[in-house]
Short mmCIF file of C-alpha atoms in Angstrom, two decimals:
data_model
loop_
_atom_site.label_atom_id
_atom_site.label_comp_id
_atom_site.label_asym_id
_atom_site.label_seq_id
_atom_site.Cartn_x
_atom_site.Cartn_y
_atom_site.Cartn_z
CA MET A 149 0.00 0.00 0.00
CA THR A 150 2.85 2.40 0.85
CA LYS A 151 4.48 1.75 -2.53
CA LEU A 152 1.14 2.31 -4.23
CA LEU A 153 0.64 5.66 -2.45
CA LYS A 154 4.15 6.74 -3.43
CA SER A 155 3.37 5.79 -7.02
CA PHE A 156 0.20 7.89 -7.01
CA LYS A 157 2.13 10.80 -5.46
CA GLY A 158 4.77 10.50 -8.17
CA ILE A 159 2.15 10.53 -10.93
CA ALA A 160 0.40 13.49 -9.34
CA LEU A 161 3.69 15.39 -9.13
CA LEU A 162 4.36 14.72 -12.80
CA ILE A 163 0.90 15.99 -13.74
CA ILE A 164 1.38 19.14 -11.66
CA CYS A 165 4.80 19.78 -13.20
CA ALA A 166 3.45 19.19 -16.71
CA ASN A 167 0.70 21.73 -16.11
CA LEU A 168 3.27 24.29 -15.00
CA ILE A 169 5.31 23.93 -18.18
CA VAL A 170 4.61 26.56 -20.85
CA ILE A 171 5.44 25.39 -24.36
CA PRO A 172 6.09 28.32 -26.70
CA SER A 173 5.01 28.20 -30.34
CA PHE A 174 6.13 31.12 -32.48
CA GLY A 175 5.75 33.61 -29.64
CA ARG A 176 2.41 32.49 -28.22
CA GLN A 177 1.42 30.13 -25.45
CA LYS A 178 -0.46 26.99 -26.32
CA ASN A 179 -2.32 26.66 -23.07
CA ASN A 180 -5.74 27.55 -21.72
CA THR A 181 -4.67 30.78 -20.02
CA GLN A 182 -4.72 32.78 -23.24
CA ALA A 183 -7.56 33.00 -25.76
CA PRO A 184 -6.65 31.60 -29.17
CA PRO A 185 -5.87 34.36 -31.69
CA ASN A 186 -8.42 35.64 -34.15
CA ILE A 187 -7.38 35.47 -37.80
CA LEU A 188 -8.11 38.17 -40.39
CA ILE A 189 -6.97 37.72 -43.99
CA ILE A 190 -7.66 40.71 -46.27
CA THR A 191 -7.02 40.74 -50.01
CA VAL A 192 -7.41 43.48 -52.59
CA ASP A 193 -7.96 42.98 -56.29
CA ASN A 194 -5.22 43.69 -58.84
CA VAL A 195 -3.31 46.30 -56.85
CA GLY A 196 0.27 46.69 -58.05
CA TYR A 197 3.50 46.43 -56.07
CA GLY A 198 4.06 50.17 -56.47
CA ASP A 199 0.51 51.38 -55.82
CA PHE A 200 0.76 51.63 -52.03
CA SER A 201 2.96 54.27 -50.43
CA PHE A 202 4.10 51.82 -47.74
CA MET A 203 5.80 49.95 -50.61
CA ASN A 204 6.56 52.92 -52.87
CA GLU A 205 7.07 56.38 -51.39
CA ALA A 206 6.36 57.93 -54.78
CA SER A 207 2.78 56.65 -54.86
CA PRO A 208 0.24 59.50 -54.76
CA ILE A 209 -2.53 57.30 -53.34
CA LEU A 210 -3.67 58.28 -49.84
CA THR A 211 -3.75 55.25 -47.54
CA PRO A 212 -3.15 56.53 -43.97
CA ASN A 213 -4.77 53.51 -42.32
CA LEU A 214 -2.71 50.98 -44.22
CA ASN A 215 0.42 53.04 -43.53
CA LYS A 216 -0.49 52.92 -39.83
CA LEU A 217 -0.99 49.16 -40.08
CA ALA A 218 2.47 48.87 -41.66
CA LYS A 219 4.04 50.79 -38.75
CA GLN A 220 2.23 48.60 -36.24
CA GLY A 221 3.48 45.46 -37.97
CA ALA A 222 5.76 44.45 -40.83
CA ILE A 223 6.01 45.10 -44.56
CA LEU A 224 6.79 42.02 -46.64
CA THR A 225 8.98 42.90 -49.62
CA ASP A 226 9.28 39.36 -51.02
CA PHE A 227 5.74 38.04 -50.82
CA TYR A 228 4.32 36.11 -53.76
CA THR A 229 0.84 35.13 -54.83
CA GLY A 230 0.26 31.56 -56.01
CA SER A 231 -0.88 32.66 -59.48
CA PRO A 232 -0.99 35.90 -61.52
CA THR A 233 -4.75 35.66 -62.10
CA CYS A 234 -7.69 36.15 -59.74
CA THR A 235 -9.36 32.73 -59.68
CA ALA A 236 -6.22 30.62 -59.41
CA SER A 237 -4.61 32.93 -56.85
CA ARG A 238 -7.66 32.64 -54.56
CA ALA A 239 -7.85 28.88 -54.92
CA SER A 240 -4.16 28.53 -54.03
CA LEU A 241 -4.58 30.76 -50.96
CA LEU A 242 -7.58 28.80 -49.67
CA THR A 243 -6.14 25.32 -50.36
CA GLY A 244 -2.46 25.91 -49.57
CA ARG A 245 -1.70 24.12 -52.85
CA ILE A 246 -0.34 25.33 -56.17
CA PRO A 247 -2.92 25.63 -58.96
CA GLN A 248 -1.67 22.59 -60.84
CA ARG A 249 -2.17 20.49 -57.73
CA ASN A 250 -5.64 21.79 -56.78
CA LYS A 251 -6.70 21.67 -60.46
CA LEU A 252 -7.88 25.26 -60.74
CA ASP A 253 -5.02 26.78 -62.71
CA TYR A 254 -7.10 29.04 -64.95
CA GLN A 255 -9.43 32.00 -64.73
CA LEU A 256 -13.14 31.24 -64.41
CA GLY A 257 -14.95 33.28 -67.04
CA GLY A 258 -18.54 34.14 -67.81
CA LEU A 259 -21.65 33.04 -65.99
CA ALA A 260 -21.05 29.38 -66.81
CA GLY A 261 -17.58 29.47 -65.32
CA ASN A 262 -18.36 31.47 -62.21
CA TYR A 263 -21.52 29.51 -61.46
CA GLY A 264 -19.94 26.15 -62.20
CA ILE A 265 -18.07 23.81 -59.82
CA GLY A 266 -14.75 25.64 -60.16
CA LEU A 267 -12.40 24.41 -57.45
CA PRO A 268 -12.89 20.62 -57.17
CA GLN A 269 -15.14 19.85 -54.23
CA THR A 270 -12.60 17.33 -52.96
CA GLU A 271 -10.27 20.22 -52.12
CA ILE A 272 -10.22 21.25 -48.45
CA ILE A 273 -10.03 24.98 -47.75
CA ILE A 274 -9.01 27.05 -44.71
CA PRO A 275 -12.35 27.19 -42.83
CA ARG A 276 -12.80 23.42 -43.05
CA VAL A 277 -9.28 22.92 -41.71
CA LEU A 278 -10.15 25.18 -38.78
CA LYS A 279 -13.14 23.00 -37.93
CA SER A 280 -10.65 20.57 -36.40
CA SER A 281 -9.49 23.25 -33.95
CA PRO A 282 -10.35 22.50 -30.33
CA HIS A 283 -11.25 26.18 -29.87
CA GLY A 284 -14.46 26.26 -31.93
CA TYR A 285 -13.57 28.94 -34.49
CA ALA A 286 -16.36 30.83 -36.22
CA THR A 287 -15.51 31.43 -39.90
CA GLY A 288 -16.82 34.10 -42.25
CA ALA A 289 -16.12 35.16 -45.85
CA PHE A 290 -17.11 38.60 -47.11
CA GLY A 291 -16.31 39.67 -50.65
CA LYS A 292 -15.21 38.18 -53.94
CA TRP A 293 -15.49 34.37 -54.23
CA ASN A 294 -14.61 33.63 -57.89
CA ILE A 295 -13.76 29.92 -57.45
CA GLY A 296 -17.14 28.37 -58.36
CA PHE A 297 -20.69 28.86 -57.11
CA ALA A 298 -22.47 25.66 -58.13
CA PRO A 299 -24.31 23.77 -55.36
CA GLY A 300 -21.62 22.24 -53.16
CA SER A 301 -19.07 24.87 -54.22
CA ARG A 302 -20.49 27.86 -52.36
CA PRO A 303 -18.67 29.27 -49.31
CA THR A 304 -21.13 28.03 -46.67
CA GLU A 305 -20.95 24.58 -48.25
CA ARG A 306 -17.16 24.55 -48.03
CA GLY A 307 -16.71 25.37 -44.35
CA PHE A 308 -17.59 29.03 -43.87
CA ASP A 309 -20.32 29.73 -41.33
CA GLU A 310 -21.39 32.91 -43.10
CA PHE A 311 -20.86 34.54 -46.49
CA LEU A 312 -21.83 37.88 -47.93
CA GLY A 313 -20.31 38.64 -51.27
CA ILE A 314 -20.22 38.13 -55.01
CA ALA A 315 -19.98 34.83 -56.83
CA SER A 316 -18.04 36.14 -59.80
CA GLY A 317 -14.78 37.98 -60.24
CA ASN A 318 -15.83 41.42 -61.40
CA VAL A 319 -19.09 43.25 -60.75
CA ASP A 320 -20.19 46.85 -60.84
CA HIS A 321 -19.25 48.16 -57.39
CA PHE A 322 -22.67 49.79 -56.83
CA SER A 323 -25.22 47.64 -58.67
CA HIS A 324 -23.40 44.33 -58.00
CA VAL A 325 -24.31 43.10 -61.47
CA TYR A 326 -22.13 40.68 -63.44
CA ALA A 327 -22.85 40.13 -67.14
CA GLY A 328 -26.48 41.17 -66.70
CA ARG A 329 -27.07 38.98 -63.64
CA HIS A 330 -27.42 40.15 -60.06
CA ASP A 331 -24.39 38.64 -58.35
CA LEU A 332 -24.61 39.48 -54.63
CA TYR A 333 -25.43 36.76 -52.09
CA HIS A 334 -25.90 36.26 -48.39
CA ASN A 335 -24.92 32.63 -47.79
CA THR A 336 -26.67 31.00 -50.79
CA THR A 337 -29.53 33.51 -51.19
CA SER A 338 -29.45 36.31 -53.75
CA ILE A 339 -29.86 39.72 -52.12
CA ASN A 340 -30.25 43.26 -53.44
CA ARG A 341 -28.21 46.07 -51.88
CA HIS A 342 -28.26 48.30 -54.94
CA GLY A 343 -26.40 51.57 -54.50
CA GLU A 344 -24.14 50.45 -51.65
CA PHE A 345 -20.42 50.46 -52.46
CA SER A 346 -19.20 46.86 -52.38
CA THR A 347 -16.12 47.63 -50.28
CA ASP A 348 -18.32 49.08 -47.54
CA LEU A 349 -20.80 46.21 -47.80
CA PHE A 350 -18.09 43.61 -47.25
CA ALA A 351 -16.22 45.49 -44.53
CA ASN A 352 -19.44 46.19 -42.60
CA ALA A 353 -20.50 42.55 -42.83
CA ALA A 354 -17.10 41.50 -41.50
CA ILE A 355 -17.37 43.98 -38.62
CA ASP A 356 -20.85 42.68 -37.72
CA PHE A 357 -19.56 39.10 -37.78
CA ILE A 358 -16.59 40.01 -35.58
CA ASN A 359 -18.78 41.89 -33.09
CA LYS A 360 -21.23 38.99 -32.82
CA ASN A 361 -18.64 36.28 -32.26
CA THR A 362 -16.52 38.37 -29.94
CA ALA A 363 -19.61 39.00 -27.80
CA GLU A 364 -20.14 35.24 -27.70
CA GLU A 365 -16.46 34.77 -26.74
CA LYS A 366 -15.74 32.71 -29.84
CA PRO A 367 -12.44 33.00 -31.68
CA TRP A 368 -13.00 33.80 -35.33
CA MET A 369 -11.38 33.64 -38.72
CA VAL A 370 -12.47 36.18 -41.34
CA TYR A 371 -11.56 36.05 -45.03
CA LEU A 372 -12.18 39.52 -46.49
CA PRO A 373 -11.42 39.51 -50.24
CA PHE A 374 -12.37 42.97 -51.52
CA ASP A 375 -13.40 43.04 -55.19
CA ALA A 376 -12.02 46.59 -55.50
CA PRO A 377 -10.24 48.22 -57.15
CA HIS A 378 -10.55 45.73 -60.04
CA HIS A 379 -10.86 47.59 -63.36
CA PRO A 380 -14.40 48.37 -64.53
CA GLY A 381 -16.15 45.95 -66.87
CA ASP A 382 -18.34 47.12 -69.74
CA ARG A 383 -20.50 43.98 -69.56
CA ASN A 384 -21.47 44.76 -65.94
CA ILE A 385 -23.11 48.14 -66.55
CA GLU A 386 -26.40 49.06 -68.14
CA PRO A 387 -26.44 49.82 -71.89
CA GLY A 388 -25.45 53.40 -72.48
CA GLU A 389 -23.88 53.85 -69.03
CA GLU A 390 -20.35 55.29 -68.92
CA ASN A 391 -17.69 52.65 -68.18
CA ILE A 392 -15.51 54.36 -65.57
CA TRP A 393 -13.70 53.55 -62.34
CA LYS A 394 -16.34 53.96 -59.63
CA ALA A 395 -15.73 55.20 -56.10
CA PRO A 396 -18.08 56.56 -53.42
CA ASP A 397 -18.40 60.34 -53.16
CA TYR A 398 -16.61 60.49 -49.79
CA ALA A 399 -13.43 58.95 -51.23
CA PHE A 400 -12.80 61.96 -53.47
CA LYS A 401 -12.79 64.45 -50.58
CA PRO A 402 -9.26 63.68 -49.27
CA TYR A 403 -7.97 64.71 -52.71
CA GLY A 404 -10.07 67.88 -52.89
CA LEU A 405 -11.90 66.40 -55.89
CA LYS A 406 -15.55 66.29 -56.88
CA PRO A 407 -17.24 62.92 -57.55
CA ASP A 408 -17.63 63.82 -61.24
CA GLU A 409 -13.82 63.90 -61.69
CA LYS A 410 -12.99 62.56 -65.16
CA ASP A 411 -9.31 61.63 -64.79
CA PRO A 412 -9.25 57.79 -64.57
CA LYS A 413 -6.02 57.84 -62.54
CA LYS A 414 -7.59 60.08 -59.90
CA ARG A 415 -10.73 57.95 -59.87
CA PHE A 416 -8.65 54.81 -59.34
CA ASN A 417 -6.82 56.50 -56.47
CA ALA A 418 -10.15 57.28 -54.81
CA ILE A 419 -11.21 53.61 -54.97
CA VAL A 420 -8.03 52.54 -53.18
CA THR A 421 -8.52 55.27 -50.59
CA ALA A 422 -12.06 53.93 -50.00
CA ILE A 423 -10.52 50.52 -49.29
CA ASP A 424 -8.11 52.17 -46.87
CA MET A 425 -11.00 53.83 -45.05
CA ALA A 426 -12.80 50.49 -44.76
CA VAL A 427 -9.68 48.86 -43.35
CA GLY A 428 -9.40 51.74 -40.89
CA ARG A 429 -12.95 51.16 -39.64
CA LEU A 430 -12.18 47.48 -39.26
CA MET A 431 -9.02 48.14 -37.22
CA THR A 432 -10.92 50.64 -35.05
CA SER A 433 -13.51 47.94 -34.35
CA LEU A 434 -10.78 45.56 -33.17
CA ASP A 435 -9.48 48.28 -30.85
CA GLU A 436 -12.91 49.07 -29.44
CA LEU A 437 -13.57 45.39 -28.78
CA GLY A 438 -10.22 45.08 -27.02
CA ILE A 439 -9.06 42.26 -29.31
CA ALA A 440 -6.51 43.98 -31.55
CA ASP A 441 -3.56 42.52 -29.63
CA ASN A 442 -4.94 39.02 -30.06
CA THR A 443 -5.76 39.27 -33.76
CA PHE A 444 -3.43 38.11 -36.54
CA VAL A 445 -3.98 40.44 -39.52
CA PHE A 446 -2.58 39.70 -42.98
CA PHE A 447 -3.14 41.99 -45.98
CA TYR A 448 -2.03 41.50 -49.58
CA SER A 449 -3.00 41.90 -53.25
CA ASP A 450 -4.16 38.84 -55.18
CA ASN A 451 -1.89 39.64 -58.16
CA GLY A 452 -0.20 42.57 -59.83
CA ALA A 453 -1.76 45.39 -61.84
CA PHE A 454 -2.68 44.52 -65.43
CA TYR A 455 -0.93 45.85 -68.57
CA PRO A 456 -3.82 47.96 -69.96
CA TYR A 457 -3.85 50.02 -66.77
CA LEU A 458 -0.17 50.63 -66.08
CA ASP A 459 -0.66 54.28 -67.00
CA ILE A 460 -3.10 54.40 -64.07
CA GLN A 461 -1.54 51.86 -61.69
CA SER A 462 2.02 50.85 -60.84
CA ASN A 463 4.00 47.65 -60.43
CA ALA A 464 7.21 49.66 -59.91
CA PRO A 465 10.00 48.69 -59.71
CA LEU A 466 8.94 45.31 -61.09
CA ASN A 467 8.70 44.22 -64.71
CA GLY A 468 5.55 42.76 -66.20
CA ALA A 469 1.95 42.71 -64.96
CA GLY A 470 -0.96 40.55 -63.91
CA VAL A 471 -1.48 37.30 -65.84
CA THR A 472 2.28 37.09 -66.43
CA LEU A 473 4.98 35.34 -64.43
CA TRP A 474 7.23 38.36 -64.53
CA GLU A 475 7.70 39.71 -61.00
CA GLY A 476 5.02 42.33 -61.67
CA GLY A 477 2.43 39.59 -61.94
CA ILE A 478 3.31 37.48 -58.92
CA ARG A 479 5.26 39.57 -56.37
CA VAL A 480 2.67 41.62 -54.50
CA PRO A 481 2.40 44.22 -51.70
CA ALA A 482 1.80 42.63 -48.29
CA LEU A 483 1.52 43.55 -44.60
CA VAL A 484 1.21 41.59 -41.37
CA ARG A 485 0.28 42.76 -37.89
CA TRP A 486 0.20 40.69 -34.71
CA PRO A 487 1.05 42.91 -31.71
CA GLY A 488 3.68 41.48 -29.41
CA LYS A 489 4.52 38.70 -31.87
CA VAL A 490 5.38 40.51 -35.13
CA LYS A 491 7.91 43.30 -34.60
CA ALA A 492 6.36 46.71 -35.09
CA ASN A 493 7.64 49.04 -37.83
CA SER A 494 9.76 46.30 -39.37
CA THR A 495 10.47 44.91 -42.81
CA ILE A 496 10.60 41.22 -43.71
CA ASN A 497 12.67 40.40 -46.78
CA THR A 498 12.31 36.62 -46.54
CA ARG A 499 10.49 34.92 -49.41
CA LEU A 500 6.98 33.68 -48.56
CA TRP A 501 3.80 33.17 -50.56
CA SER A 502 0.03 33.15 -50.17
CA LEU A 503 -0.16 29.35 -49.89
CA ASP A 504 1.57 29.61 -46.51
CA LEU A 505 -1.46 31.27 -44.92
CA LEU A 506 -3.48 28.04 -44.69
CA VAL A 507 -0.67 26.32 -42.79
CA GLY A 508 -0.16 29.40 -40.60
CA ALA A 509 -3.89 29.60 -39.83
CA ALA A 510 -3.91 25.93 -38.84
CA ASP A 511 -1.03 26.52 -36.42
CA LEU A 512 -2.68 29.61 -34.92
CA ALA A 513 -5.92 27.68 -34.35
CA GLU A 514 -4.14 24.49 -33.21
CA ALA A 515 -6.00 22.69 -35.99
CA GLU A 516 -4.85 19.48 -37.66
CA LEU A 517 -3.96 19.56 -41.34
CA PRO A 518 -5.50 16.67 -43.31
CA GLN A 519 -2.82 14.06 -43.96
CA ASP A 520 -4.18 12.75 -47.27
CA ARG A 521 -2.71 15.51 -49.45
CA TYR A 522 0.44 17.49 -50.08
CA TYR A 523 0.63 21.17 -49.09
CA ASP A 524 2.90 23.50 -51.04
CA GLY A 525 2.41 26.11 -48.33
CA LYS A 526 4.67 26.00 -45.29
CA ASN A 527 4.28 27.57 -41.87
CA PRO A 528 5.17 31.29 -42.21
CA LEU A 529 4.95 32.09 -38.49
CA PRO A 530 8.63 31.48 -37.63
CA VAL A 531 9.56 34.07 -40.27
CA LEU A 532 6.80 36.52 -39.39
CA THR A 533 7.61 36.46 -35.68
CA GLY A 534 11.38 36.80 -36.21
CA GLU A 535 12.30 33.32 -35.04
CA THR A 536 14.17 32.84 -38.33
CA THR A 537 15.09 34.82 -41.43
CA HIS A 538 15.28 31.72 -43.60
CA SER A 539 12.48 30.97 -46.04
CA PRO A 540 10.66 27.66 -45.51
CA HIS A 541 10.78 27.22 -49.30
CA ALA A 542 13.79 25.82 -51.08
CA SER A 543 12.14 26.86 -54.33
CA MET A 544 8.86 28.19 -55.71
CA PHE A 545 7.18 26.73 -58.81
CA PHE A 546 4.91 28.75 -61.11
CA LYS A 547 3.04 27.82 -64.26
CA TYR A 548 0.29 29.73 -66.04
CA LYS A 549 -1.00 29.54 -69.62
CA GLY A 550 2.24 28.13 -71.02
CA GLN A 551 4.42 30.49 -68.96
CA GLU A 552 6.82 28.79 -66.57
CA ALA A 553 9.03 30.00 -63.73
CA LEU A 554 10.99 28.75 -60.76
CA ILE A 555 12.67 30.78 -58.03
CA TRP A 556 15.53 29.29 -56.02
CA GLY A 557 17.65 31.45 -53.74
CA ASP A 558 18.54 34.70 -55.47
CA TYR A 559 17.81 33.32 -58.93
CA LYS A 560 14.75 32.90 -61.12
CA ILE A 561 14.30 31.11 -64.42
CA PHE A 562 11.36 32.23 -66.53
CA ARG A 563 9.98 31.72 -70.02
CA GLU A 564 6.78 32.87 -71.65
CA SER A 565 6.41 29.57 -73.51
CA ASN A 566 7.99 26.15 -73.13
CA LEU A 567 9.07 26.50 -76.74
CA GLU A 568 11.39 29.34 -75.74
CA PRO A 569 14.73 29.14 -73.95
CA TRP A 570 14.83 30.01 -70.26
CA LYS A 571 15.65 33.52 -69.10
CA LEU A 572 17.71 33.81 -65.91
CA PHE A 573 17.62 36.69 -63.42
CA ASN A 574 19.36 37.44 -60.16
CA LEU A 575 16.48 38.94 -58.19
CA SER A 576 18.67 40.18 -55.36
CA GLU A 577 20.58 42.42 -57.78
CA ASP A 578 18.00 42.89 -60.52
CA ILE A 579 14.48 43.16 -59.10
CA SER A 580 13.24 44.64 -62.39
CA GLU A 581 14.41 41.58 -64.38
CA SER A 582 16.22 43.72 -66.91
CA ASN A 583 19.44 41.70 -67.18
CA ASP A 584 19.03 38.19 -68.59
CA LEU A 585 22.00 36.06 -67.41
CA ALA A 586 21.05 32.86 -69.24
CA GLU A 587 23.82 32.98 -71.84
CA LYS A 588 26.47 33.84 -69.25
CA ARG A 589 25.38 31.25 -66.71
CA PRO A 590 24.00 28.16 -68.48
CA ASP A 591 25.11 26.14 -65.45
CA LEU A 592 22.62 28.00 -63.24
CA VAL A 593 19.86 27.64 -65.81
CA LYS A 594 20.39 23.89 -65.79
CA LYS A 595 20.52 23.79 -61.99
CA LEU A 596 17.17 25.60 -61.62
CA GLU A 597 15.58 23.64 -64.45
CA GLN A 598 16.06 20.37 -62.57
CA PRO A 599 13.75 21.17 -59.61
CA PHE A 600 11.24 22.65 -62.05
CA LYS A 601 11.09 19.39 -64.00
CA LEU A 602 11.04 17.33 -60.82
CA THR A 603 8.09 19.31 -59.41
CA GLU A 604 6.25 19.02 -62.72
CA GLU A 605 6.81 15.26 -62.86
CA GLU A 606 5.71 14.84 -59.26
CA ILE A 607 2.47 16.77 -59.86
CA ASN A 608 1.69 14.78 -63.01
CA SER A 609 2.32 11.56 -61.11
CA ASP A 610 -0.08 12.64 -58.36
CA LEU A 611 -2.76 13.54 -60.89
CA GLU A 612 -2.42 10.19 -62.65
CA ARG A 613 -2.66 8.38 -59.34
CA GLU A 614 -5.83 10.28 -58.48
CA LYS A 615 -7.35 9.36 -61.86
CA SER A 616 -6.52 5.70 -61.29
CA ASN A 617 -8.03 5.77 -57.82
CA ALA A 618 -11.19 7.40 -59.19
CA LYS A 619 -11.57 4.66 -61.81
CA LEU A 620 -11.18 2.01 -59.15
CA GLY A 621 -13.77 3.76 -57.00
CA ASN A 622 -11.31 4.50 -54.16
#
């Protein structure tokens, strides 16, 4: 009996000691004494690397709230999107997998495309991953979906608890019409909020969601993909209506302009300033709720500015534009804020990409990643919190519409068609990709080509295996 009592005492002591141990994970405590962090991922649509003044001091666009966010957190100079086009970039963010692996490596177009299946329904996206968290995260999406809106493909059918936004990729910001069809939904029901600026609609819905779940003491994850400032589309406006960049009247006031301003550049600037104001209201809400310090905020553009609008927008100092694999298409402006974890007023030059956010969100929520698939994203938190300056990626693979690229270390190989020879650039010395080194360094071209081919072969092998399994009914 004495030995048995001693044994129980020993076990009890071990339990007590274990409960006293605090295990750090990227600057936060994984125990029950601290509420799990909220997660806010904000994207903007087709904003260039040089459009924001926190990236480019020469930018004339007024974004005081984003500049404040940058000072409170970190600017990421080497952040990449998974694809240079809207649909594929969003699918790669939400799945943590490159477009070739998640099978949505193209832009959904027209009503048939946007209201079709889009991203295969076998793909698991961020909110569904968070459902395995022991903390009971509430998840909301507010904004541009653009990865398929057929039954089974809609946000609330893929893990989000609430959705308010557009199904397609480009609507009129005030009528919310896409190709003659009303495109605004709450969950799966079409709604009419004609006349309300879409940026304000989405930001306000996110604020309401945050207020509700904070009041209920639930941690939350919000995906806020603004559809602005995406260029205007002639097919989304009534016949005879002028096709111009549209911003709310209040967004012209900081520039001393009237809402009937004709200059498209000035009108574009006002749209971005309206986004900044919405972000400011959102950050104020976090402060008022007392949860700003426990909220992980990540902000970035889904891809670079497009060629037809480079007289209005800027990808400076990068070459190329959206829908290309030049740096101007895939390297994008980005910010992160997480008070006490991410160093304030800092710059992070380590290479990361949008696919990392799924893995980071899973770590923040203490959720388990499904083990039946490969993730191209890696955990970005050690880099973001300053634990390391080394990228979790040995290389980054890109492929879009015949264009191919791979980045490894300081170097990038790129070609606009697989029928062309590779170009080679040293990005650390030549961010504008103006000096092709391929002829001088064929050894480096060959070295980078090997992991590109290996990744391509591995993806093709996975796809063939999936086809075989499908035929066998597995």
